Amino acid sequence: MSRKRFRLGLVIDDFEADYECELAGEVSEFCSAHDCSLSIYEIGSIECSSDEYGYQKRAAASLINTKNLDGLIFHSSVQSNSVTEEKLFEYVQSFLPLRVVSLGVDVPEIPSIVIDNETGMRGIIIHLIEKHSCRKFLLLGVNGKSEEAAVRMEAARNTFKEKEIQFSDDDIVFGNFSYIEALQNLEKFWSIHKSFDYDAIVSTNDEMAFAALDFCHNHHISEEQVKITGFDDIRRCSFSAPTLTTVTQHIGRQGRTAAKTLYNLLQGKDVPHLQVIPAEPRFRQSCGCVMSGDLQTNAVMENGKRISCSELSRNYSASEWYVKKNQLTRIIRYQNEMQVSVTLEELRTRLNSDVQIFDMSGFAVCLYKEPVVMEKPEYFPLPEKAYVFSAFDKVSGREITGGYRGLEFNPHNRILPEGVLDDTAGPLCILALYHGRMQYGYIVYRAGSLDMALYEILCMLVFTAVDSAYHHTLDEQEKACLCEENRMLGSISQIDELTELLNRRGFMSVGKKAVEVAVKTKKYGAVIFCDMDDLKKINDTYGHQAGDEAIKGCGEVLCAVFRTSDIIGRIGGDEFAVFAAGLNPAMYDRMTKKIGDECALWNKTKDKPFTLSLSAGYAPVTADCTDLSSLLRTADSGLYREKRRKKAGKTGKMQ
């Protein structure tokens, strides 16, 4: 009897991180060796993000359930950097009854694999003190919620105290695991102190250590003057210049242990609740244990054993930048090609051929039947209807070329319909497809030879293209609707003869449809109610012909101020109304100034005996306020407040 083929999932925060990519690679190798499928979900941070809309990534987690997977590895250590322990436990446990393994944090009721951070940090500091006689230390740390960072920093403090090294909070620069933040804060530290008398910079991760290397290079501080160490031992540590002394967390061993634990769990075997993986120092050029000209030694271990590396590996590293530069150039060219507005159907017909040039062996875009606005909820309400927008699989040779919305399915039951992508051909990467607050669906792809960070950029370009095409499609539908309205205008008398604008009947008919489209596309906008100042005085003083000229002038001013896509109508004797999709309060303030400027220009160029002037009121369209009549009344109230201000001789912005 054949064994069931298990479907494993891996949750990471970011495909761009070297640490995550190495981890995913090890899990993938285990799955390949044990005939398991692997799906990798990028969910970002579960509580906060430096990116305004980064919370949208969490929607990908809504696809994880017992129908799509048999078991899940949750990389919890990276999530602990920005969330409380209780919140992390609650989130990881929310995937139960799916079989789950936690990697990095000990989560109650879930088998967990953790790293002995304390021993690794202690070992590298003692090495710097005893081997290199370092006595003055700067610590690159984290002041957030990260449990790992707290353990590493506390281990450093305790080791300094044990070895009688003078150390205080003044000797800490916070980089918060970020290269950019660490480098910026090191430069601030330099600008304040104007000198650097430290023997060593100890970093609580490798990214900040690379910032320290660049900081020292910028200020002509050599490796002989300052020893620099990191923590994690990501792949770049072996190929940087100088190579980086760091603490290895045995990323490969982590991935293999997590995958094996989950695999055994799915087979019904007993697994330990907690497994601890040691963290061990790896001494390289940045502390002086490996000479700069040594091409044979990758690192030196604590016991003095040398880990070798081939010259071929270093030659590969030297050419790596040129390879990535070429790949990035291809991405930039593609971005330039995507600057043309197309409809969803036009995008669908070209998307497969577009992305195949980036060496993906499989790619699928799944869109929800209707987009969903996501305003930072913890759990995304996954729609029950989605369709395969476009897809290809070089392994099976299948390509989705059917009509728009042709292949519908329920994403609660499966991530993709049967046969769209072959899950036996390698791991599938899954990420939410969003733009701003709009959730459109998700992308599933099988990566090729490009750097994962470049695939992330490519997917972001697809996000933008889908958003643009969605709105362009609705704009085209709106135009078609308006063309039909315009075709009917002559027969049903919806044009004002004097101004050739819509009359009240026409404005209410066309405006209502335009508001509906704006709300559906989340553009919203505003209704503006305008009234000519002193029409009665113009009629009484200069006659009704002059009054008609003034009314026509107001129509000309409004047409000059607003866009051709905006709806403008004369709804009464001297009253005008406008609906402008996308108009917000700040834009309205600029618009009212422009109305004043256009009136002044009209007065100057037309040389009439009277002065043309308009007052205006504003009413925002919201999800709760879409009735055109109500919006006109609200805007009318604002108009009369403006009129009273003018009569009272006050100045200020129109409201």
CSV table of C-alpha atoms in Angstrom, one decimal, residues 65-516:
chain,number,residue,atom,x,y,z
A,65,ASN,CA,-6.3,25.2,6.4
A,66,THR,CA,-6.7,21.4,6.6
A,67,LYS,CA,-8.1,21.2,3.1
A,68,ASN,CA,-5.0,22.8,1.5
A,69,LEU,CA,-2.3,21.4,3.8
A,70,ASP,CA,-1.5,18.4,6.1
A,71,GLY,CA,1.0,20.3,8.2
A,72,LEU,CA,2.7,23.7,8.7
A,73,ILE,CA,6.1,25.0,9.8
A,74,PHE,CA,5.7,28.5,11.3
A,75,HIS,CA,8.9,30.5,11.4
A,76,SER,CA,8.0,32.2,14.7
A,77,SER,CA,11.4,33.8,15.7
A,78,VAL,CA,11.2,36.6,13.1
A,79,GLN,CA,7.6,37.4,14.2
A,80,SER,CA,8.6,37.7,17.8
A,81,ASN,CA,10.6,40.9,16.8
A,82,SER,CA,7.4,43.0,16.6
A,83,VAL,CA,4.7,41.2,18.6
A,84,THR,CA,4.1,40.3,22.2
A,85,GLU,CA,4.6,36.7,23.3
A,86,GLU,CA,0.9,36.2,24.0
A,87,LYS,CA,-0.1,37.6,20.6
A,88,LEU,CA,2.4,35.3,18.9
A,89,PHE,CA,1.1,32.2,20.8
A,90,GLU,CA,-2.5,33.1,19.9
A,91,TYR,CA,-1.7,33.6,16.2
A,92,VAL,CA,0.3,30.3,15.8
A,93,GLN,CA,-2.3,28.3,17.7
A,94,SER,CA,-5.0,29.7,15.5
A,95,PHE,CA,-3.9,27.3,12.7
A,96,LEU,CA,-4.8,24.3,14.8
A,97,PRO,CA,-6.2,21.6,14.3
A,98,LEU,CA,-3.6,21.6,11.4
A,99,ARG,CA,-0.4,19.9,12.6
A,100,VAL,CA,2.0,22.8,13.3
A,101,VAL,CA,5.7,23.0,14.3
A,102,SER,CA,7.1,26.3,15.6
A,103,LEU,CA,10.6,27.3,14.6
A,104,GLY,CA,12.4,29.8,16.8
A,105,VAL,CA,9.9,30.3,19.7
A,106,ASP,CA,8.7,27.7,22.3
A,107,VAL,CA,4.9,27.9,21.7
A,108,PRO,CA,2.6,26.0,24.2
A,109,GLU,CA,0.9,22.9,22.9
A,110,ILE,CA,3.0,22.9,19.7
A,111,PRO,CA,6.3,21.1,19.0
A,112,SER,CA,9.0,23.8,19.0
A,113,ILE,CA,12.6,24.1,17.8
A,114,VAL,CA,14.6,26.9,19.5
A,115,ILE,CA,18.1,28.2,19.2
A,116,ASP,CA,20.6,28.5,22.1
A,117,ASN,CA,21.4,32.2,21.5
A,118,GLU,CA,23.0,32.8,24.8
A,119,THR,CA,25.8,30.3,24.4
A,120,GLY,CA,26.6,31.6,20.9
A,121,MET,CA,26.8,35.3,22.0
A,122,ARG,CA,28.9,34.4,25.0
A,123,GLY,CA,31.3,32.4,23.0
A,124,ILE,CA,32.0,35.1,20.4
A,125,ILE,CA,32.6,37.8,23.1
A,126,ILE,CA,34.9,35.6,25.1
A,127,HIS,CA,36.9,34.9,21.9
A,128,LEU,CA,37.3,38.7,21.3
A,129,ILE,CA,38.5,39.3,24.8
A,130,GLU,CA,40.8,36.3,25.2
A,131,LYS,CA,42.1,35.9,21.6
A,132,HIS,CA,42.2,39.5,20.4
A,133,SER,CA,42.5,41.4,23.7
A,134,CYS,CA,39.4,43.6,23.1
A,135,ARG,CA,38.5,45.7,26.1
A,136,LYS,CA,36.2,48.4,24.7
A,137,PHE,CA,32.9,47.1,23.1
A,138,LEU,CA,30.1,48.8,21.1
A,139,LEU,CA,26.9,46.7,20.9
A,140,LEU,CA,24.5,47.0,18.0
A,141,GLY,CA,21.2,46.1,19.5
A,142,VAL,CA,17.4,46.1,19.3
A,143,ASN,CA,15.0,48.1,21.5
A,144,GLY,CA,11.8,46.3,20.2
A,145,LYS,CA,9.9,43.3,21.4
A,146,SER,CA,12.3,40.6,20.0
A,147,GLU,CA,12.9,37.9,22.5
A,148,GLU,CA,15.9,36.7,20.5
A,149,ALA,CA,17.5,40.1,20.6
A,150,ALA,CA,16.8,40.5,24.3
A,151,VAL,CA,18.5,37.1,25.0
A,152,ARG,CA,21.5,38.1,22.9
A,153,MET,CA,21.9,41.5,24.5
A,154,GLU,CA,21.5,40.1,28.0
A,155,ALA,CA,24.1,37.4,27.2
A,156,ALA,CA,26.5,40.2,26.1
A,157,ARG,CA,25.9,42.2,29.2
A,158,ASN,CA,26.4,39.2,31.5
A,159,THR,CA,29.6,38.2,29.7
A,160,PHE,CA,31.1,41.7,29.9
A,161,LYS,CA,30.3,41.7,33.6
A,162,GLU,CA,31.8,38.3,34.1
A,163,LYS,CA,35.0,39.3,32.3
A,164,GLU,CA,35.1,42.7,34.1
A,165,ILE,CA,34.7,44.7,30.9
A,166,GLN,CA,33.4,48.2,31.5
A,167,PHE,CA,30.1,48.6,29.6
A,168,SER,CA,27.1,50.9,29.9
A,169,ASP,CA,24.0,51.9,27.9
A,170,ASP,CA,26.1,54.6,26.3
A,171,ASP,CA,27.9,51.8,24.5
A,172,ILE,CA,24.7,50.6,22.7
A,173,VAL,CA,23.6,51.8,19.2
A,174,PHE,CA,20.2,50.5,18.2
A,175,GLY,CA,19.8,49.3,14.7
A,176,ASN,CA,16.8,47.1,15.2
A,177,PHE,CA,18.0,44.3,12.9
A,178,SER,CA,18.1,46.8,10.0
A,179,TYR,CA,21.2,47.6,7.8
A,180,ILE,CA,19.9,51.1,7.0
A,181,GLU,CA,18.9,52.0,10.6
A,182,ALA,CA,22.1,50.6,12.0
A,183,LEU,CA,24.2,52.6,9.5
A,184,GLN,CA,22.3,55.8,10.1
A,185,ASN,CA,22.6,55.5,13.9
A,186,LEU,CA,26.3,54.7,13.7
A,187,GLU,CA,26.8,57.9,11.7
A,188,LYS,CA,24.8,59.8,14.3
A,189,PHE,CA,26.9,58.3,17.0
A,190,TRP,CA,30.1,59.4,15.1
A,191,SER,CA,28.7,63.0,14.6
A,192,ILE,CA,28.1,63.3,18.3
A,193,HIS,CA,31.3,61.8,19.7
A,194,LYS,CA,33.7,62.9,16.8
A,195,SER,CA,35.8,59.8,17.5
A,196,PHE,CA,35.7,56.1,17.7
A,197,ASP,CA,37.8,54.4,20.4
A,198,TYR,CA,36.2,51.0,20.4
A,199,ASP,CA,38.1,47.7,20.0
A,200,ALA,CA,35.1,45.7,18.8
A,201,ILE,CA,31.6,46.1,17.4
A,202,VAL,CA,29.3,43.2,18.4
A,203,SER,CA,26.1,43.0,16.4
A,204,THR,CA,23.0,41.0,17.4
A,205,ASN,CA,22.4,40.1,13.7
A,206,ASP,CA,24.4,40.0,10.5
A,207,GLU,CA,22.6,42.8,8.7
A,208,MET,CA,23.7,45.3,11.3
A,209,ALA,CA,27.2,43.9,11.2
A,210,PHE,CA,27.4,44.6,7.5
A,211,ALA,CA,26.4,48.2,8.3
A,212,ALA,CA,29.2,48.3,10.8
A,213,LEU,CA,31.7,47.1,8.2
A,214,ASP,CA,30.5,49.8,5.8
A,215,PHE,CA,30.6,52.4,8.6
A,216,CYS,CA,34.2,51.5,9.4
A,217,HIS,CA,35.1,51.6,5.7
A,218,ASN,CA,33.6,55.0,5.2
A,219,HIS,CA,35.7,56.4,8.1
A,220,HIS,CA,38.9,54.5,7.2
A,221,ILE,CA,38.8,52.3,10.3
A,222,SER,CA,40.6,49.0,9.5
A,223,GLU,CA,39.9,45.5,10.7
A,224,GLU,CA,43.1,45.7,12.8
A,225,GLN,CA,41.7,48.6,14.7
A,226,VAL,CA,38.1,47.4,15.2
A,227,LYS,CA,36.9,43.7,15.2
A,228,ILE,CA,33.4,43.3,13.9
A,229,THR,CA,31.0,40.3,14.6
A,230,GLY,CA,27.5,39.4,13.6
A,231,PHE,CA,24.9,36.8,14.5
A,232,ASP,CA,23.0,34.4,12.2
A,233,ASP,CA,25.7,33.3,9.7
A,234,ILE,CA,23.7,34.1,6.5
A,235,ARG,CA,25.3,33.1,3.2
A,236,ARG,CA,26.8,36.5,2.6
A,237,CYS,CA,29.0,36.2,5.6
A,238,SER,CA,31.3,33.8,3.8
A,239,PHE,CA,31.6,36.0,0.7
A,240,SER,CA,31.7,39.6,2.0
A,241,ALA,CA,34.9,41.6,2.1
A,242,PRO,CA,36.1,41.1,4.7
A,243,THR,CA,34.3,37.8,5.5
A,244,LEU,CA,32.2,38.2,8.6
A,245,THR,CA,32.9,36.6,12.0
A,246,THR,CA,29.5,35.6,13.3
A,247,VAL,CA,27.5,33.1,15.2
A,248,THR,CA,25.9,30.3,13.2
A,249,GLN,CA,22.4,29.3,14.1
A,250,HIS,CA,22.7,26.3,11.8
A,251,ILE,CA,20.0,27.5,9.5
A,252,GLY,CA,20.2,24.3,7.4
A,253,ARG,CA,19.9,22.2,10.6
A,254,GLN,CA,16.9,24.3,11.7
A,255,GLY,CA,15.1,23.7,8.4
A,256,ARG,CA,15.8,20.0,8.3
A,257,THR,CA,14.9,19.5,12.0
A,258,ALA,CA,11.6,21.4,11.6
A,259,ALA,CA,10.7,19.4,8.4
A,260,LYS,CA,11.6,16.1,9.9
A,261,THR,CA,9.6,16.9,13.1
A,262,LEU,CA,6.5,17.8,11.1
A,263,TYR,CA,7.0,14.7,8.9
A,264,ASN,CA,7.2,12.4,11.9
A,265,LEU,CA,4.2,14.1,13.4
A,266,LEU,CA,2.1,13.4,10.3
A,267,GLN,CA,3.2,9.8,10.4
A,268,GLY,CA,1.8,9.5,13.9
A,269,LYS,CA,5.1,9.3,15.6
A,270,ASP,CA,5.9,10.8,19.0
A,271,VAL,CA,8.0,14.0,18.8
A,272,PRO,CA,9.6,16.0,21.6
A,273,HIS,CA,7.8,19.2,22.5
A,274,LEU,CA,11.1,21.2,22.6
A,275,GLN,CA,14.3,20.7,20.6
A,276,VAL,CA,17.3,23.1,21.2
A,277,ILE,CA,19.8,23.7,18.4
A,278,PRO,CA,23.2,25.2,19.6
A,279,ALA,CA,24.5,28.5,18.2
A,280,GLU,CA,28.3,28.4,17.6
A,281,PRO,CA,30.8,31.1,16.6
A,282,ARG,CA,32.4,31.1,13.2
A,283,PHE,CA,35.6,33.2,13.2
A,284,ARG,CA,36.6,34.9,9.9
A,285,GLN,CA,38.5,37.9,8.5
A,286,SER,CA,36.5,40.6,10.3
A,287,CYS,CA,38.1,39.6,13.6
A,288,GLY,CA,41.4,38.6,12.1
A,289,CYS,CA,41.3,34.8,12.6
A,290,VAL,CA,41.4,34.3,8.8
A,291,MET,CA,43.9,36.2,6.8
A,292,SER,CA,42.7,38.3,3.9
A,293,GLY,CA,44.7,36.3,1.3
A,294,ASP,CA,43.5,32.9,2.6
A,295,LEU,CA,41.3,31.5,-0.1
A,296,GLN,CA,41.1,28.0,1.4
A,297,THR,CA,39.5,28.8,4.8
A,298,ASN,CA,35.8,29.7,5.2
A,299,ALA,CA,35.9,29.9,8.9
A,300,VAL,CA,37.6,28.7,12.1
A,301,MET,CA,35.5,27.0,14.8
A,302,GLU,CA,35.9,27.4,18.6
A,303,ASN,CA,37.9,24.2,18.8
A,304,GLY,CA,40.4,25.5,16.2
A,305,LYS,CA,39.2,23.3,13.4
A,306,ARG,CA,39.2,25.1,10.0
A,307,ILE,CA,36.2,24.9,7.7
A,308,SER,CA,37.4,24.9,4.1
A,309,CYS,CA,36.0,26.6,1.1
A,310,SER,CA,36.9,26.3,-2.6
A,311,GLU,CA,38.3,29.1,-4.7
A,312,LEU,CA,35.4,28.4,-7.1
A,313,SER,CA,32.9,29.6,-4.4
A,314,ARG,CA,34.7,32.9,-4.1
A,315,ASN,CA,34.8,33.4,-7.9
A,316,TYR,CA,31.1,32.8,-8.0
A,317,SER,CA,30.6,35.5,-5.4
A,318,ALA,CA,32.7,37.9,-7.3
A,319,SER,CA,30.5,37.6,-10.3
A,320,GLU,CA,27.2,37.5,-8.3
A,321,TRP,CA,26.7,41.3,-8.4
A,322,TYR,CA,27.0,41.4,-12.2
A,323,VAL,CA,24.4,38.6,-12.5
A,324,LYS,CA,22.0,40.4,-10.1
A,325,LYS,CA,22.6,43.7,-11.9
A,326,ASN,CA,21.6,42.1,-15.2
A,327,GLN,CA,18.5,40.6,-13.6
A,328,LEU,CA,17.6,44.0,-12.0
A,329,THR,CA,18.0,45.7,-15.4
A,330,ARG,CA,15.4,43.2,-16.9
A,331,ILE,CA,13.0,44.1,-14.1
A,332,ILE,CA,13.4,47.8,-14.7
A,333,ARG,CA,12.8,47.4,-18.5
A,334,TYR,CA,9.7,45.4,-17.7
A,335,GLN,CA,8.5,48.2,-15.3
A,336,ASN,CA,8.9,50.7,-18.2
A,337,GLU,CA,6.9,48.5,-20.5
A,338,MET,CA,4.0,48.3,-17.9
A,339,GLN,CA,3.4,52.1,-18.0
A,340,VAL,CA,0.6,51.7,-20.6
A,341,SER,CA,-3.0,51.6,-19.3
A,342,VAL,CA,-4.7,48.3,-20.3
A,343,THR,CA,-8.0,46.6,-19.4
A,344,LEU,CA,-8.0,43.4,-17.3
A,345,GLU,CA,-8.7,41.4,-20.5
A,346,GLU,CA,-5.7,43.0,-22.3
A,347,LEU,CA,-3.5,42.4,-19.2
A,348,ARG,CA,-4.6,38.7,-19.0
A,349,THR,CA,-3.6,38.1,-22.7
A,350,ARG,CA,0.0,39.4,-22.2
A,351,LEU,CA,0.8,38.5,-18.6
A,352,ASN,CA,1.9,34.9,-19.1
A,353,SER,CA,4.4,35.8,-21.8
A,354,ASP,CA,5.6,38.8,-19.8
A,355,VAL,CA,6.6,36.8,-16.7
A,356,GLN,CA,8.1,33.8,-18.5
A,357,ILE,CA,11.1,35.9,-19.5
A,358,PHE,CA,12.0,35.9,-15.8
A,359,ASP,CA,12.7,32.1,-15.6
A,360,MET,CA,9.6,31.1,-13.6
A,361,SER,CA,8.6,27.5,-14.3
A,362,GLY,CA,5.1,28.1,-13.1
A,363,PHE,CA,3.0,31.2,-12.4
A,364,ALA,CA,-0.7,31.7,-11.6
A,365,VAL,CA,-2.7,34.8,-10.7
A,366,CYS,CA,-5.9,34.2,-8.9
A,367,LEU,CA,-8.4,37.0,-8.4
A,368,TYR,CA,-11.4,37.2,-6.1
A,369,LYS,CA,-14.7,37.7,-7.9
A,370,GLU,CA,-14.9,41.1,-6.2
A,371,PRO,CA,-11.9,42.9,-4.6
A,372,VAL,CA,-12.0,43.3,-0.8
A,373,VAL,CA,-11.0,46.4,1.1
A,374,MET,CA,-8.7,45.3,4.0
A,375,GLU,CA,-8.4,47.9,6.8
A,376,LYS,CA,-5.8,46.2,9.0
A,377,PRO,CA,-7.9,43.3,10.4
A,378,GLU,CA,-6.0,40.5,12.1
A,379,TYR,CA,-7.7,37.8,10.0
A,380,PHE,CA,-8.6,38.4,6.3
A,381,PRO,CA,-12.2,37.3,5.5
A,382,LEU,CA,-11.3,35.1,2.5
A,383,PRO,CA,-14.0,35.3,-0.2
A,384,GLU,CA,-15.6,32.1,-1.3
A,385,LYS,CA,-15.3,32.9,-5.0
A,386,ALA,CA,-12.1,33.3,-7.0
A,387,TYR,CA,-11.0,32.6,-10.6
A,388,VAL,CA,-7.8,31.9,-12.3
A,389,PHE,CA,-7.0,35.1,-14.1
A,390,SER,CA,-3.9,33.7,-15.9
A,391,ALA,CA,-1.5,30.8,-15.4
A,392,PHE,CA,1.2,28.7,-17.1
A,393,ASP,CA,3.2,25.7,-16.0
A,394,LYS,CA,6.3,24.8,-18.0
A,395,VAL,CA,6.5,21.4,-16.3
A,396,SER,CA,3.0,20.2,-17.4
A,397,GLY,CA,2.9,22.4,-20.4
A,398,ARG,CA,-0.5,23.8,-19.4
A,399,GLU,CA,-1.5,27.4,-19.9
A,400,ILE,CA,-4.7,29.1,-18.9
A,401,THR,CA,-5.9,31.0,-22.0
A,402,GLY,CA,-9.6,30.8,-21.5
A,403,GLY,CA,-11.9,33.8,-21.3
A,404,TYR,CA,-12.0,36.4,-18.5
A,405,ARG,CA,-13.3,34.8,-15.3
A,406,GLY,CA,-13.4,31.4,-17.0
A,407,LEU,CA,-12.0,29.1,-14.3
A,408,GLU,CA,-13.8,29.8,-11.0
A,409,PHE,CA,-13.3,27.9,-7.7
A,410,ASN,CA,-13.6,28.2,-3.9
A,411,PRO,CA,-10.2,29.1,-2.4
A,412,HIS,CA,-11.4,27.8,1.0
A,413,ASN,CA,-11.3,24.3,-0.5
A,414,ARG,CA,-8.1,24.5,-2.5
A,415,ILE,CA,-5.5,27.2,-3.4
A,416,LEU,CA,-5.7,26.3,-7.2
A,417,PRO,CA,-8.0,24.2,-9.3
A,418,GLU,CA,-6.7,20.7,-10.1
A,419,GLY,CA,-3.9,20.7,-12.6
A,420,VAL,CA,-3.2,24.4,-12.8
A,421,LEU,CA,0.3,24.1,-11.3
A,422,ASP,CA,2.1,20.8,-10.6
A,423,ASP,CA,3.0,20.7,-6.9
A,424,THR,CA,5.4,17.8,-7.5
A,425,ALA,CA,7.9,19.9,-9.5
A,426,GLY,CA,9.2,22.1,-6.6
A,427,PRO,CA,8.0,24.4,-3.9
A,428,LEU,CA,5.2,26.9,-4.6
A,429,CYS,CA,5.5,30.5,-3.3
A,430,ILE,CA,2.2,32.1,-2.3
A,431,LEU,CA,1.7,35.8,-1.6
A,432,ALA,CA,-1.3,38.1,-1.3
A,433,LEU,CA,-2.0,40.3,-4.4
A,434,TYR,CA,-2.9,43.8,-3.1
A,435,HIS,CA,-2.5,47.5,-3.9
A,436,GLY,CA,-3.1,50.0,-1.2
A,437,ARG,CA,-6.1,48.9,0.8
A,438,MET,CA,-7.5,46.7,-2.0
A,439,GLN,CA,-7.1,42.9,-1.8
A,440,TYR,CA,-7.4,41.5,-5.3
A,441,GLY,CA,-6.4,37.9,-4.8
A,442,TYR,CA,-3.1,36.1,-4.7
A,443,ILE,CA,-0.1,34.9,-6.8
A,444,VAL,CA,1.3,31.4,-6.8
A,445,TYR,CA,4.6,30.8,-8.5
A,446,ARG,CA,7.5,28.4,-8.8
A,447,ALA,CA,10.8,30.3,-8.6
A,448,GLY,CA,13.6,30.0,-11.1
A,449,SER,CA,17.2,31.2,-11.1
A,450,LEU,CA,16.6,34.9,-10.2
A,451,ASP,CA,17.2,36.2,-6.8
A,452,MET,CA,14.1,35.9,-4.6
A,453,ALA,CA,14.2,39.7,-3.9
A,454,LEU,CA,13.8,40.3,-7.7
A,455,TYR,CA,10.8,37.9,-7.9
A,456,GLU,CA,9.3,40.0,-5.0
A,457,ILE,CA,9.8,43.1,-7.1
A,458,LEU,CA,8.3,41.4,-10.1
A,459,CYS,CA,5.2,40.4,-8.2
A,460,MET,CA,4.8,44.0,-6.9
A,461,LEU,CA,4.8,45.2,-10.5
A,462,VAL,CA,2.1,42.7,-11.2
A,463,PHE,CA,0.1,44.0,-8.2
A,464,THR,CA,0.3,47.5,-9.6
A,465,ALA,CA,-0.6,46.3,-13.1
A,466,VAL,CA,-3.7,44.4,-11.9
A,467,ASP,CA,-4.9,47.5,-9.8
A,468,SER,CA,-4.4,49.8,-12.8
A,469,ALA,CA,-6.1,47.4,-15.2
A,470,TYR,CA,-9.0,46.9,-12.8
A,471,HIS,CA,-9.7,50.6,-12.5
A,472,HIS,CA,-9.0,51.2,-16.3
A,473,THR,CA,-11.6,48.4,-17.0
A,474,LEU,CA,-14.2,50.2,-14.8
A,475,ASP,CA,-13.3,53.5,-16.4
A,476,GLU,CA,-14.0,52.0,-19.8
A,477,GLN,CA,-17.3,50.7,-18.5
A,478,GLU,CA,-18.1,54.1,-17.1
A,479,LYS,CA,-17.2,55.8,-20.4
A,480,ALA,CA,-19.4,53.3,-22.3
A,481,CYS,CA,-22.2,54.1,-19.8
A,482,LEU,CA,-21.8,57.8,-20.2
A,483,CYS,CA,-21.7,57.5,-24.0
A,484,GLU,CA,-25.0,55.7,-23.9
A,485,GLU,CA,-26.3,58.4,-21.7
A,486,ASN,CA,-25.0,61.1,-24.1
A,487,ARG,CA,-26.6,59.2,-27.0
A,488,MET,CA,-30.0,59.5,-25.2
A,489,LEU,CA,-29.6,63.1,-24.1
A,490,GLY,CA,-31.0,64.7,-27.2
A,491,SER,CA,-34.2,62.7,-27.2
A,492,ILE,CA,-35.0,63.2,-23.5
A,493,SER,CA,-34.0,66.9,-23.1
A,494,GLN,CA,-31.1,66.6,-20.6
A,495,ILE,CA,-29.0,69.4,-22.0
A,496,ASP,CA,-29.2,73.0,-20.9
A,497,GLU,CA,-29.5,75.1,-24.0
A,498,LEU,CA,-27.8,78.2,-22.6
A,499,THR,CA,-24.6,76.6,-21.3
A,500,GLU,CA,-24.7,73.3,-23.2
A,501,LEU,CA,-24.0,71.6,-19.9
A,502,LEU,CA,-26.3,68.9,-18.4
A,503,ASN,CA,-29.5,70.3,-17.0
A,504,ARG,CA,-30.9,69.2,-13.6
A,505,ARG,CA,-32.5,66.1,-15.0
A,506,GLY,CA,-29.4,65.2,-16.9
A,507,PHE,CA,-27.1,65.8,-14.0
A,508,MET,CA,-29.2,63.7,-11.6
A,509,SER,CA,-29.3,60.8,-14.1
A,510,VAL,CA,-25.7,60.8,-15.2
A,511,GLY,CA,-24.4,61.9,-11.8
A,512,LYS,CA,-26.1,59.0,-10.0
A,513,LYS,CA,-24.4,56.4,-12.2
A,514,ALA,CA,-21.0,58.2,-11.8
A,515,VAL,CA,-21.3,58.1,-8.0
A,516,GLU,CA,-22.2,54.4,-8.1
